[in-house]
Tab-separated table of C-alpha atoms and ligand atoms in Angstrom:
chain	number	residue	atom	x	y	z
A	12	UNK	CA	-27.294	40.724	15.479
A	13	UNK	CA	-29.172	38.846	12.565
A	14	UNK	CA	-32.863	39.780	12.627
A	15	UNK	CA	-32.750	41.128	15.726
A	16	UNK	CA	-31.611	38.512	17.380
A	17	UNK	CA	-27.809	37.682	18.262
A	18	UNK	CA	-26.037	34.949	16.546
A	19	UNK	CA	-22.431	34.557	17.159
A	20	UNK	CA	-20.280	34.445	14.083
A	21	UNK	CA	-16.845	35.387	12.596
A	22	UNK	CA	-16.037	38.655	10.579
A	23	UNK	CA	-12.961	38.965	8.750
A	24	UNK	CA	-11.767	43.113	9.041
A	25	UNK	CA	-9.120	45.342	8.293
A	26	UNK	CA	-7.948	47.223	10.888
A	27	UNK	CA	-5.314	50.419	9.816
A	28	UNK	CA	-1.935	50.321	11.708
A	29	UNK	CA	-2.857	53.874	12.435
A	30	UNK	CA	-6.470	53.268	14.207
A	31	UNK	CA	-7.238	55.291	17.639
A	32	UNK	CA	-6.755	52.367	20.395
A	33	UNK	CA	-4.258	50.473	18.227
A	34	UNK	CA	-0.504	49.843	19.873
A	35	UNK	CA	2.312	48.406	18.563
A	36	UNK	CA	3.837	46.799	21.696
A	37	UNK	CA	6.704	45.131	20.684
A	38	UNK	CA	8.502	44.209	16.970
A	39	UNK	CA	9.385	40.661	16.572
A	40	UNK	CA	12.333	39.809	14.528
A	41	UNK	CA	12.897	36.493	12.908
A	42	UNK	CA	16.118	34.265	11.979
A	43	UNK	CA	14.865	35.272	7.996
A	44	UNK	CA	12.879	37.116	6.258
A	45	UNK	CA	14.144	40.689	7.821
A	46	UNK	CA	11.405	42.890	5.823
A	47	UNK	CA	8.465	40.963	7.726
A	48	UNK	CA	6.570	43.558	10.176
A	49	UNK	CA	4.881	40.848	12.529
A	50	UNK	CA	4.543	42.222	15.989
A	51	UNK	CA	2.435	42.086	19.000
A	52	UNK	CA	-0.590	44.317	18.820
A	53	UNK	CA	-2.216	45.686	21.703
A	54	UNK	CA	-6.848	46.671	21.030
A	55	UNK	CA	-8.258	48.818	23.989
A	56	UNK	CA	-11.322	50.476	22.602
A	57	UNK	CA	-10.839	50.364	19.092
A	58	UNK	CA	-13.764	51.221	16.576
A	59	UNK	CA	-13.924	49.779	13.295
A	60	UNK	CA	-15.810	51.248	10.591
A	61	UNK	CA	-18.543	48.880	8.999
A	62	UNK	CA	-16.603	49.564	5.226
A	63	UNK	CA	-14.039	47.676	6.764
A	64	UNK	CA	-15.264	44.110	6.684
A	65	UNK	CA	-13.605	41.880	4.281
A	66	UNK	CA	-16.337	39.931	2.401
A	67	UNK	CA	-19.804	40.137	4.686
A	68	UNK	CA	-20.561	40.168	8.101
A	69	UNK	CA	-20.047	36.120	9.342
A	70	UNK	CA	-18.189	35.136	6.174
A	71	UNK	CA	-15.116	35.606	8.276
A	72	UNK	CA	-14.099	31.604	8.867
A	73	UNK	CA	-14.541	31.462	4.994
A	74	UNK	CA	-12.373	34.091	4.106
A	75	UNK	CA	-9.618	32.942	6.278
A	76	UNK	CA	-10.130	29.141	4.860
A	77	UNK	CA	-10.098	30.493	1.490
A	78	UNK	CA	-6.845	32.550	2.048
A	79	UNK	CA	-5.109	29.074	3.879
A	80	UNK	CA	-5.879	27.696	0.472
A	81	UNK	CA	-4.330	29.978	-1.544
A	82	UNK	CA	-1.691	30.548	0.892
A	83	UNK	CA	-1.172	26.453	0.096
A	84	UNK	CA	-0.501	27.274	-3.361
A	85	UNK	CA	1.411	30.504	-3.675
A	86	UNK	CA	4.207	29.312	-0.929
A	87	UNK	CA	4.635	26.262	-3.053
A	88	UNK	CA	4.785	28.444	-5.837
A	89	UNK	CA	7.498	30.750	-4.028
A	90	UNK	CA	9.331	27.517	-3.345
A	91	UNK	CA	9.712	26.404	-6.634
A	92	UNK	CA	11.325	29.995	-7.696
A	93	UNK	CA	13.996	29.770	-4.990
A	94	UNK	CA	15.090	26.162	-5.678
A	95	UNK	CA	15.110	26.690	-9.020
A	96	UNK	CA	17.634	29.500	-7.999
A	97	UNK	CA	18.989	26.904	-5.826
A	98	UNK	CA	19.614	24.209	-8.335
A	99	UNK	CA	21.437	27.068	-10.321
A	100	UNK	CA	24.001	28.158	-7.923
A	101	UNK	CA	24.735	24.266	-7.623
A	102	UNK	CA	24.680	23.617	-10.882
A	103	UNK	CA	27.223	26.471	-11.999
A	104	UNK	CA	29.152	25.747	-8.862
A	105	UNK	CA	29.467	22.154	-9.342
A	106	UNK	CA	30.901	23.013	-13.191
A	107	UNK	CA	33.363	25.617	-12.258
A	108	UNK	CA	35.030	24.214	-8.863
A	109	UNK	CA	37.300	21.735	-9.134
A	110	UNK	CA	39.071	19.444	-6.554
A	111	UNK	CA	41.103	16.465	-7.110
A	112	UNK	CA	41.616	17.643	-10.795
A	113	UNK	CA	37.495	17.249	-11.887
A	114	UNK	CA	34.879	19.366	-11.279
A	115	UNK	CA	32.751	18.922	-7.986
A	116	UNK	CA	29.902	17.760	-10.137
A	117	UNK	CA	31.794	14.703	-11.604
A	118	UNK	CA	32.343	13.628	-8.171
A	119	UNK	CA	29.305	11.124	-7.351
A	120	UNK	CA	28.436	12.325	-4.375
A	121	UNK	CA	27.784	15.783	-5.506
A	122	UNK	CA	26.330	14.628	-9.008
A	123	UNK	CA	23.690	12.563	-6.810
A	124	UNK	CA	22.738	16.013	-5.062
A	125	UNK	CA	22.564	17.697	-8.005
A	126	UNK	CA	20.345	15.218	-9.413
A	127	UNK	CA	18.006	15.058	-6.546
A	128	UNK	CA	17.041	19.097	-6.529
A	129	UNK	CA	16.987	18.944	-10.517
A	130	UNK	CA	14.209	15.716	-9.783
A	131	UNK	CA	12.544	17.367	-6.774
A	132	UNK	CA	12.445	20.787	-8.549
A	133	UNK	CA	10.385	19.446	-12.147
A	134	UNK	CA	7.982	17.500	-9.622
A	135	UNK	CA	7.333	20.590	-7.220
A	136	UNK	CA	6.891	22.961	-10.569
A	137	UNK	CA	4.083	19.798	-11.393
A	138	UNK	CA	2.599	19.299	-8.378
A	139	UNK	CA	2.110	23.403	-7.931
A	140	UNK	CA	0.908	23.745	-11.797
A	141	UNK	CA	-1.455	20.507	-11.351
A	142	UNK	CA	-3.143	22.099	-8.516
A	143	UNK	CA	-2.878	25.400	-9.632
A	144	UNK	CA	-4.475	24.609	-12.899
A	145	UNK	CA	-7.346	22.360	-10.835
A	146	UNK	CA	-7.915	25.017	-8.486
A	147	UNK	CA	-8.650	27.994	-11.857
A	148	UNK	CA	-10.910	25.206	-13.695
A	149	UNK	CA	-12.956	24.935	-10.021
A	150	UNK	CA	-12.149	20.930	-9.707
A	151	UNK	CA	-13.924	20.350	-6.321
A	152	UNK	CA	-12.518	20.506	-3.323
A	153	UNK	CA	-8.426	20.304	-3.574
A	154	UNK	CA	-7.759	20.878	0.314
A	155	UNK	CA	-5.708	18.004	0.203
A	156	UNK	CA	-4.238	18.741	-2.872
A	157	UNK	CA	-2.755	22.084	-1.720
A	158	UNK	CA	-2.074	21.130	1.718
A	159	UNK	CA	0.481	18.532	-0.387
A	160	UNK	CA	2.009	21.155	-2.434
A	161	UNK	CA	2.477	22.655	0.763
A	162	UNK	CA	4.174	20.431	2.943
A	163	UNK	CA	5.882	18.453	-0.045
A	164	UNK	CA	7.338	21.683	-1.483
A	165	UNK	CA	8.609	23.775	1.723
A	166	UNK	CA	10.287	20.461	2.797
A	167	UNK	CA	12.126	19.620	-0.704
A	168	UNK	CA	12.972	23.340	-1.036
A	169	UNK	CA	14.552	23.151	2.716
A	170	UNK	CA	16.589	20.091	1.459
A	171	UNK	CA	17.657	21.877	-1.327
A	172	UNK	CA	18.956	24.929	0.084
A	173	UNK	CA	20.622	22.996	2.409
A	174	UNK	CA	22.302	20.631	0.115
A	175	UNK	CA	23.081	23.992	-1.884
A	176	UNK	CA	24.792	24.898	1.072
A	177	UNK	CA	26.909	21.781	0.994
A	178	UNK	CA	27.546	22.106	-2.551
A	179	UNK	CA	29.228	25.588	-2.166
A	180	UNK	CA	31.110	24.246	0.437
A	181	UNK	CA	32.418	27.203	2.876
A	182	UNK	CA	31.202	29.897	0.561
A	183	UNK	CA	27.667	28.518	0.840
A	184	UNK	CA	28.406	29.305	5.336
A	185	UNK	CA	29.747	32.303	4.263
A	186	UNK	CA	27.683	35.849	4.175
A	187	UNK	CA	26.933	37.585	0.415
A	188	UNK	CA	28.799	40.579	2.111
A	189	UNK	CA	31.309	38.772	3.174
A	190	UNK	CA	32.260	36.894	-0.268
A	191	UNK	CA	31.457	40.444	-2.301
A	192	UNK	CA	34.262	42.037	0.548
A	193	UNK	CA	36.945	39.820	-0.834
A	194	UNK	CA	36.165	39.449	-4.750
A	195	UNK	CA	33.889	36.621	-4.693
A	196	UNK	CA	30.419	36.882	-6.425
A	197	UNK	CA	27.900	37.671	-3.582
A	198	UNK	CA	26.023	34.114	-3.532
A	199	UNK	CA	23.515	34.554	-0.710
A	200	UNK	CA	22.717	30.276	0.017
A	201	UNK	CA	23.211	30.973	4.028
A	202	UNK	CA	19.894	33.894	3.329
A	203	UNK	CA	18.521	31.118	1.339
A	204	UNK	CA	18.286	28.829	4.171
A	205	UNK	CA	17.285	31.190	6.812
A	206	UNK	CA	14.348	32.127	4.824
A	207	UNK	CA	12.817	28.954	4.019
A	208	UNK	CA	12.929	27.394	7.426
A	209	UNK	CA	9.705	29.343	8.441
A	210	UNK	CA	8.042	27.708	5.282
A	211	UNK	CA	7.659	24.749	7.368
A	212	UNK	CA	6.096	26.388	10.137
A	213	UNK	CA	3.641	28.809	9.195
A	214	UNK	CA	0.568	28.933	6.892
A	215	UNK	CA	0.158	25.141	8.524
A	216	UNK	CA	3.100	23.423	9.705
A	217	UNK	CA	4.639	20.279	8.585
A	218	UNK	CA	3.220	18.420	11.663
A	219	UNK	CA	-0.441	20.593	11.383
A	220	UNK	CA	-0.394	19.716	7.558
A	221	UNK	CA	0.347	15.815	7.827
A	222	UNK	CA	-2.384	15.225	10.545
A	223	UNK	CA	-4.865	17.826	8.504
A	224	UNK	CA	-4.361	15.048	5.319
A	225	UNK	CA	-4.212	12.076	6.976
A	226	UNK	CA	-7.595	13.236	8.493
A	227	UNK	CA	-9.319	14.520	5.306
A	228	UNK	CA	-8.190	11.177	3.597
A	229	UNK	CA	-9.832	8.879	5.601
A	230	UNK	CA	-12.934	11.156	5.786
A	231	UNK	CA	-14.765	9.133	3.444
A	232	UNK	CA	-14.079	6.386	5.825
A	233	UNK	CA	-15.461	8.428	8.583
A	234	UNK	CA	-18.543	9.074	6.888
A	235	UNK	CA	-19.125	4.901	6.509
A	236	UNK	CA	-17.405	4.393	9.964
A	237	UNK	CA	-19.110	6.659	11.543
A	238	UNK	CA	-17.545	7.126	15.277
A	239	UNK	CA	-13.984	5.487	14.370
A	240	UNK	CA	-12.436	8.843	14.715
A	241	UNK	CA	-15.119	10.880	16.222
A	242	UNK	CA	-12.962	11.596	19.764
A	243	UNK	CA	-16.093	13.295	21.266
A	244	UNK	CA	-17.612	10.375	21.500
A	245	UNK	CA	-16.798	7.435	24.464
A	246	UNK	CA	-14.545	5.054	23.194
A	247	UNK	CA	-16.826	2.667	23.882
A	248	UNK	CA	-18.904	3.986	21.028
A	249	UNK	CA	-15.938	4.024	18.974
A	250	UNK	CA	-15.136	1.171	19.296
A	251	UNK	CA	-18.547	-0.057	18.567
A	252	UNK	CA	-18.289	2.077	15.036
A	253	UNK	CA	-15.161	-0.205	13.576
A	254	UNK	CA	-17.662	-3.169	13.650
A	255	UNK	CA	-20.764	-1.812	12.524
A	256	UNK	CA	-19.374	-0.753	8.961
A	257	UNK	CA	-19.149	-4.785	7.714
A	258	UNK	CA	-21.669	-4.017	5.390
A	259	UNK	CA	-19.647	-1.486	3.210
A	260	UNK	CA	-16.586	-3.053	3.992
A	261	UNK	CA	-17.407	-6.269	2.450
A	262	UNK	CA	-17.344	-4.813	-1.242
A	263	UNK	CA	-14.806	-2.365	-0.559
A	264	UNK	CA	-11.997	-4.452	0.873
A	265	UNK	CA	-11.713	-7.030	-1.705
A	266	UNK	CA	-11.967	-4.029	-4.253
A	267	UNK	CA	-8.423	-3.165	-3.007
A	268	UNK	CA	-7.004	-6.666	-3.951
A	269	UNK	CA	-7.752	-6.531	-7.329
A	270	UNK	CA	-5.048	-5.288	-9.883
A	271	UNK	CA	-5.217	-1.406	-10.313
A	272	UNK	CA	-3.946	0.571	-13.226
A	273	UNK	CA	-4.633	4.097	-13.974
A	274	UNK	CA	-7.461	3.694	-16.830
A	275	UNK	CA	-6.936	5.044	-20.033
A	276	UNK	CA	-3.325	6.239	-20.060
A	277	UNK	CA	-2.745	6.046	-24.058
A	278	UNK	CA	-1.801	9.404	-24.882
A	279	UNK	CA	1.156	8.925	-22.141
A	280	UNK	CA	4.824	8.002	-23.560
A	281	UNK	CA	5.296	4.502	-22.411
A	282	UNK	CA	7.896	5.407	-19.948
A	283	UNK	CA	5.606	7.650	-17.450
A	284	UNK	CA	2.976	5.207	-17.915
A	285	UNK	CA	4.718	2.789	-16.023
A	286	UNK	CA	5.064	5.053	-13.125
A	287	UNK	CA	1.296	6.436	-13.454
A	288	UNK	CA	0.506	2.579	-13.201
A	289	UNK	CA	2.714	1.887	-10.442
A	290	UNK	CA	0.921	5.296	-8.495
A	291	UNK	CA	-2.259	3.643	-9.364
A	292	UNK	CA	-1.741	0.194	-8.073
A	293	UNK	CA	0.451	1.736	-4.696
A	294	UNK	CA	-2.637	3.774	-4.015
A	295	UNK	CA	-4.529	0.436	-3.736
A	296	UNK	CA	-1.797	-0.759	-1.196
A	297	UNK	CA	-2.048	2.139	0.725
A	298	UNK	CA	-5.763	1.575	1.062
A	299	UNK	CA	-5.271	-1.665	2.264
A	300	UNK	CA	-2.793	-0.292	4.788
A	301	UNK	CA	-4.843	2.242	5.972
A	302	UNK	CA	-7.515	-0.441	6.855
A	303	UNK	CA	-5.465	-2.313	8.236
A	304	UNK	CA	-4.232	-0.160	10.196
A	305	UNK	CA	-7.881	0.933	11.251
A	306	UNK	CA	-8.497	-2.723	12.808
A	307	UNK	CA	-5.428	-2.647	14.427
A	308	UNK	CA	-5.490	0.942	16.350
A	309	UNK	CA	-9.360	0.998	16.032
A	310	UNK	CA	-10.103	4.337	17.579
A	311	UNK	CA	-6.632	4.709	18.652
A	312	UNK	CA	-5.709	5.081	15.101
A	313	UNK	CA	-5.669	9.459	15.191
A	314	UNK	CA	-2.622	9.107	17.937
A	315	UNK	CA	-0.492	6.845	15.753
A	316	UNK	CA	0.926	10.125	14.708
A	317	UNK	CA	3.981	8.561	12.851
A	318	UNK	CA	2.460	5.594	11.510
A	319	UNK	CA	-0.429	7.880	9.862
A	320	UNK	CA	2.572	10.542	8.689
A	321	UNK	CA	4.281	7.768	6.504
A	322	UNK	CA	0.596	6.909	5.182
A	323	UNK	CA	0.476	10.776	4.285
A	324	UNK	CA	4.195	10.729	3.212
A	325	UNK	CA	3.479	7.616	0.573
A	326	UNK	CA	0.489	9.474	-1.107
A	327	UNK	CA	2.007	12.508	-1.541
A	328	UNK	CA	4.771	11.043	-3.242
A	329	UNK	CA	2.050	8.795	-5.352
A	330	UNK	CA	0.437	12.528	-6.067
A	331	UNK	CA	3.935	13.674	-7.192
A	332	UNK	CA	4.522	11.085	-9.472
A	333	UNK	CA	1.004	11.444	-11.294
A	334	UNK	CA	1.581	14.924	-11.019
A	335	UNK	CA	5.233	14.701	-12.761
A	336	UNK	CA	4.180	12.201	-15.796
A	337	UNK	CA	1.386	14.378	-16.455
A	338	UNK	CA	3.730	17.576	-16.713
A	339	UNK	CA	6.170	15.699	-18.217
A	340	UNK	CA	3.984	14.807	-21.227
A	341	UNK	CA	2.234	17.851	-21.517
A	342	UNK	CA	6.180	19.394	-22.015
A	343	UNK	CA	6.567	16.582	-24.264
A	344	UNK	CA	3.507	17.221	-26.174
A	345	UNK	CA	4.119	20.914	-26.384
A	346	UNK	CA	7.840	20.464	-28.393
A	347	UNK	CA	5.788	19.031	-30.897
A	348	UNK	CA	6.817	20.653	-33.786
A	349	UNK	CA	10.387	20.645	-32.175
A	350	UNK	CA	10.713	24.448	-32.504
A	351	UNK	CA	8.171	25.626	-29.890
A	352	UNK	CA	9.731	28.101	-27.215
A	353	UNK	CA	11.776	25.928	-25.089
A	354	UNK	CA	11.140	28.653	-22.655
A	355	UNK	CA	7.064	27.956	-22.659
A	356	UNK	CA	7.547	24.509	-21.952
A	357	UNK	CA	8.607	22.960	-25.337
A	358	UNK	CA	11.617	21.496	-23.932
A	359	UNK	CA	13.061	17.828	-25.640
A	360	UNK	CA	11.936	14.782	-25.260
A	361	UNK	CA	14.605	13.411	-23.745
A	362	UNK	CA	15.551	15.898	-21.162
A	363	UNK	CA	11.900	15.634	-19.945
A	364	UNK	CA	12.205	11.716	-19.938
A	365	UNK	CA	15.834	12.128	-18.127
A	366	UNK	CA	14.090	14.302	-15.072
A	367	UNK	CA	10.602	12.483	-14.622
A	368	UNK	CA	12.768	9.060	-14.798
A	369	UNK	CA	14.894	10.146	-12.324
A	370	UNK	CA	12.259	11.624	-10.029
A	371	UNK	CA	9.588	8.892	-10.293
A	372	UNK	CA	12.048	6.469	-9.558
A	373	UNK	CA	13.832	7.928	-6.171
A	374	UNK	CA	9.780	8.910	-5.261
A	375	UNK	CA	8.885	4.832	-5.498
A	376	UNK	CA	12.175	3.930	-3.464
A	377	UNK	CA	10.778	6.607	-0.963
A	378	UNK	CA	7.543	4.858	-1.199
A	379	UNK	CA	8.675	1.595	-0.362
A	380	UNK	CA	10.369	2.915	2.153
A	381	UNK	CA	7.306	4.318	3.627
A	382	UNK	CA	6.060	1.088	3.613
A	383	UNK	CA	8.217	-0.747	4.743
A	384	UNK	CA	8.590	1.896	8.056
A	385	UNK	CA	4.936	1.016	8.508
A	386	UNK	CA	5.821	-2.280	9.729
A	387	UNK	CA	9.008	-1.820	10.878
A	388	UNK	CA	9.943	0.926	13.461
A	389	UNK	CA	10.638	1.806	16.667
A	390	UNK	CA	8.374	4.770	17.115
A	391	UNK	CA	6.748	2.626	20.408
A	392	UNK	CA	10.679	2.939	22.059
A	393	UNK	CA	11.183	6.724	20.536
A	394	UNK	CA	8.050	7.965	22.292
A	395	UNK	CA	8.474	6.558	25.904
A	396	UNK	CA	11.997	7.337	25.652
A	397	UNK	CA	10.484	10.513	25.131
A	398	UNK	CA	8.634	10.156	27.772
A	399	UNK	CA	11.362	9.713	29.744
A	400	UNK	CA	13.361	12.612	28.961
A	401	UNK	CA	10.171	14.753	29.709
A	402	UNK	CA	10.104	13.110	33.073
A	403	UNK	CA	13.735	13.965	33.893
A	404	UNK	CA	15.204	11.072	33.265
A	405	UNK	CA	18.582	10.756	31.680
A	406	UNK	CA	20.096	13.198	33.369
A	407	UNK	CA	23.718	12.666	31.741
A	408	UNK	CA	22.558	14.010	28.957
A	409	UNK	CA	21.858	17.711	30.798
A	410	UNK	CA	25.688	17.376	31.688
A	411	UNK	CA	28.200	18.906	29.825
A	412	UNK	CA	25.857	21.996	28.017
A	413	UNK	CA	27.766	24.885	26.533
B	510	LIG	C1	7.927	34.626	10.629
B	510	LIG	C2	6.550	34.260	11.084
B	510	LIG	C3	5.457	34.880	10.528
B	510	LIG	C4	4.163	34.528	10.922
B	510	LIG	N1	3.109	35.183	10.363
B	510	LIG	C5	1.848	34.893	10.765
B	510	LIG	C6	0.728	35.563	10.222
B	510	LIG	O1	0.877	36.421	9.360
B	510	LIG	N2	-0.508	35.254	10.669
B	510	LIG	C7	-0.703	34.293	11.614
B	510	LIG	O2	-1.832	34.038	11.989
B	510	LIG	N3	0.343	33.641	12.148
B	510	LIG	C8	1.608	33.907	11.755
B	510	LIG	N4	2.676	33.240	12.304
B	510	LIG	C9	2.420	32.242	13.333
B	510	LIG	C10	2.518	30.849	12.758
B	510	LIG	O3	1.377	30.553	11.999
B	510	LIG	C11	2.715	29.844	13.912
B	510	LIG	O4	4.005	30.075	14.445
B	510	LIG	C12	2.589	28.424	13.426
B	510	LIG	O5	1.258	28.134	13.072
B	510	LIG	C13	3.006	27.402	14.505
B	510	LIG	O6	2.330	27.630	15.683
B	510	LIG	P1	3.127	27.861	17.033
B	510	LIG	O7	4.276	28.783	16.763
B	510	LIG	O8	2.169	28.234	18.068
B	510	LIG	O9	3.758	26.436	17.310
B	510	LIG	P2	3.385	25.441	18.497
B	510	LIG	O10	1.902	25.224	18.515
B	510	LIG	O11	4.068	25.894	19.740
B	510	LIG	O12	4.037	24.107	17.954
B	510	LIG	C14	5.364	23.697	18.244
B	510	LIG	C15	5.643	22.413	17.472
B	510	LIG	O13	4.696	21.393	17.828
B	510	LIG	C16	4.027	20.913	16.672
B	510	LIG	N5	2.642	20.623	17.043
B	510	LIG	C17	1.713	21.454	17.524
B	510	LIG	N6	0.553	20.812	17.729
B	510	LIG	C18	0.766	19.513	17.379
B	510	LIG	C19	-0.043	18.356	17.353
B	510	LIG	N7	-1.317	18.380	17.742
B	510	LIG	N8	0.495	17.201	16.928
B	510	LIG	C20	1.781	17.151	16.517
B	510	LIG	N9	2.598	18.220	16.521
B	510	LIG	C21	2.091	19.391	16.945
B	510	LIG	C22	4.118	22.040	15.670
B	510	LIG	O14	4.027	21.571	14.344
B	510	LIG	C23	5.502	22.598	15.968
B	510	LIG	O15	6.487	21.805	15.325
B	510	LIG	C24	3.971	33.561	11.914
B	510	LIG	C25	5.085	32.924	12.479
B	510	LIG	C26	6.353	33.261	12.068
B	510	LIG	C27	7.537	32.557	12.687
């Protein structure tokens, strides 16, 4: 009731475990993360006292969007902790095994694994400060941001833990208990991997996250296109909107032709300028894809689900490359005198130059081949064949099930 009059609204509350009315009904228990107590939780009658409410009375959405955003940032955060763990095991691993005479690691197609999680880690550690540091300093509104961090990070760290498992071979299948019952250190990669499969699920998942960016990127086109994407409306009135935006789209468009660097980029080391100018100019493309891609689909545009996920997939990778030469120079900067505390980010020049290098470059080739999946797919085949399947069809392929 506000002024005496009722209003309906959302309050956040806490509500003890050990609240009159409050059941337990059943414990779930998860492939991972053992210690979670999630369970299914049965109200009748229950009475919350008024000291309870988290925040004020109809600040409730707020405080749960506020938590999603943090939640955005501290899973990335988590992420970068384990792969770093990760990229140990591998590491060590990779120097002490040997087959064929050599250690693993000077066998290519390890060394290019190993190489890939040392890349992805330095650019998820930059992508999680960047925001991080944004997000303290009150930099607007970094929903996007985070909601990258997110879905970049518990995706990389799920490649790495599985190419950890690779790496250790059949001691990265096999149990800590199991290796520690024979003599072997107790390497847990297998608990690894069961624990960060959920990352991809909850706090947004993968799917939630790429349609939650694509949308909030192309907001600003909303706002000037009006009814484009607005699916409460008829389509005829959507379709309507993709014409009646000319006007803006006459200076905009052409905007997105013209060459595009970063700006002032001095105080970068000329090698990570190169790829904060590529980002910059690949952001351009990806503008004119996107409106492209809005007169193609028109209104239709929000169910191209794939086509807008490699959109989402190219400027994430553009954010992680900004994100990595920017990290990369402030570690750069900070070894400057050489004897700063490698430890608090004073680590050399080169080494710094070695990882961003190696990242920014596999993140372009990822880029282009974003792009060139844009034109070039068969996601029209993959989803009536889905189609299909969902129908009944293909029966052979229900034969034969163990
Ligand atoms: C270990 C664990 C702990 C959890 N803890 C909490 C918690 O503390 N608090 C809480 O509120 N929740 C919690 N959850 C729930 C979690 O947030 C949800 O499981 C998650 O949001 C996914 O929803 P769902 O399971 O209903 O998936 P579904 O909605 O059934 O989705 C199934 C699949 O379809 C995809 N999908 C769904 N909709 C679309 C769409 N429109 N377009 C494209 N793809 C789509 C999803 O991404 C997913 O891949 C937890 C879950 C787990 C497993």
């Amino acid at each position: 009731m506000v002024n005496d009059k009722e209003r309906k609204q959302i309050t956040a509350f806490i509500v003890d475990v050990a609240t009159a009315g409050l059941e337990i009904t059943y414990r779930c228990r998860f492939m991972g993360l053992r210690a979670l107590y999630n369970a299914v939780v049965k109200f009748t009658d229950v009475r919350v006292p008024r000291e309870n409410i988290i925040s004020k009375e109809g600040a409730g959405l707020k405080v749960a969007l506020t938590t999603l955003n943090t939640g955005r940032l501290t899973l990335p955060a988590a992420c970068v902790g384990v792969s770093k763990r990760l990229l140990e095991i591998s590491r060590k691993w990779a120097g002490e095994r040997i087959q064929w005479g050599v250690p693993i690691g000077k066998h290519g197609a390890i060394a290019g694994k190993i190489a890939e999680m040392a890349g992805n880690v330095f650019a998820m550690e930059a992508m999680t400060f960047l925001t991080s540091s944004l997000l303290d300093r009150k930099s607007g509104d970094l929903r996007i941001e985070t909601a990258m961090c997110k879905m970049w990070a518990t995706e990389m760290t799920w490649r790495i833990a599985d190419e950890a498992m690779q790496v250790r071979g059949g001691r990265g299948y096999e149990t800590a208990h199991s290796l520690a019952g024979r003599g072997e250190p107790p390497i847990s990669v297998e608990r690894f991997l069961r624990d960060c499969r959920v990352n991809m699920i909850f706090e947004g998942s993968s799917e939630i996250m790429r349609l939650f960016i694509a949308r909030e990127a192309l907001d600003p086109h909303l706002k000037v296109g009006g009814a484009i994407f607005n699916t409460q409306l008829p389509m005829s009135e959507r379709v309507k909107a993709v014409f009646s935006s000319g006007k803006f789209y006459a200076d905009w468009y052409p905007r997105q032709w013209l060459p595009g660097s970063a700006g002032k980029i001095d105080n970068l080391h000329p090698n990570l300028a190169r790829h904060v100018n590529y980002a910059a100019r690949t952001s351009k493309r990806l503008a004119r894809g996107l409106f492209h891609a809005m007169a193609r689909f028109g209104p239709k545009l929000d169910r191209e689900q794939l086509l807008l996920s490699r959109f989402v997939g190219i400027a994430t990778e553009l954010f992680a490359i900004s994100a990595t030469c920017s990290f990369a120079q402030r570690k750069i900067d900070n070894s400057d005198p050489p004897q700063a505390d490698r430890e608090e980010g004073g680590a050399a020049r080169d080494e710094v130059l070695s990882l961003a290098e190696y990242f920014c470059r596999s993140a372009r080739l990822r880029t282009e081949h974003h792009f060139a999946g844009t034109n070039d797919n068969v996601d029209r085949r993959g989803y009536e064949l889905t189609q299909e399947l969902l129908a009944g069809k293909h029966e052979s392929l229900r034969r034969g099930m163990v």
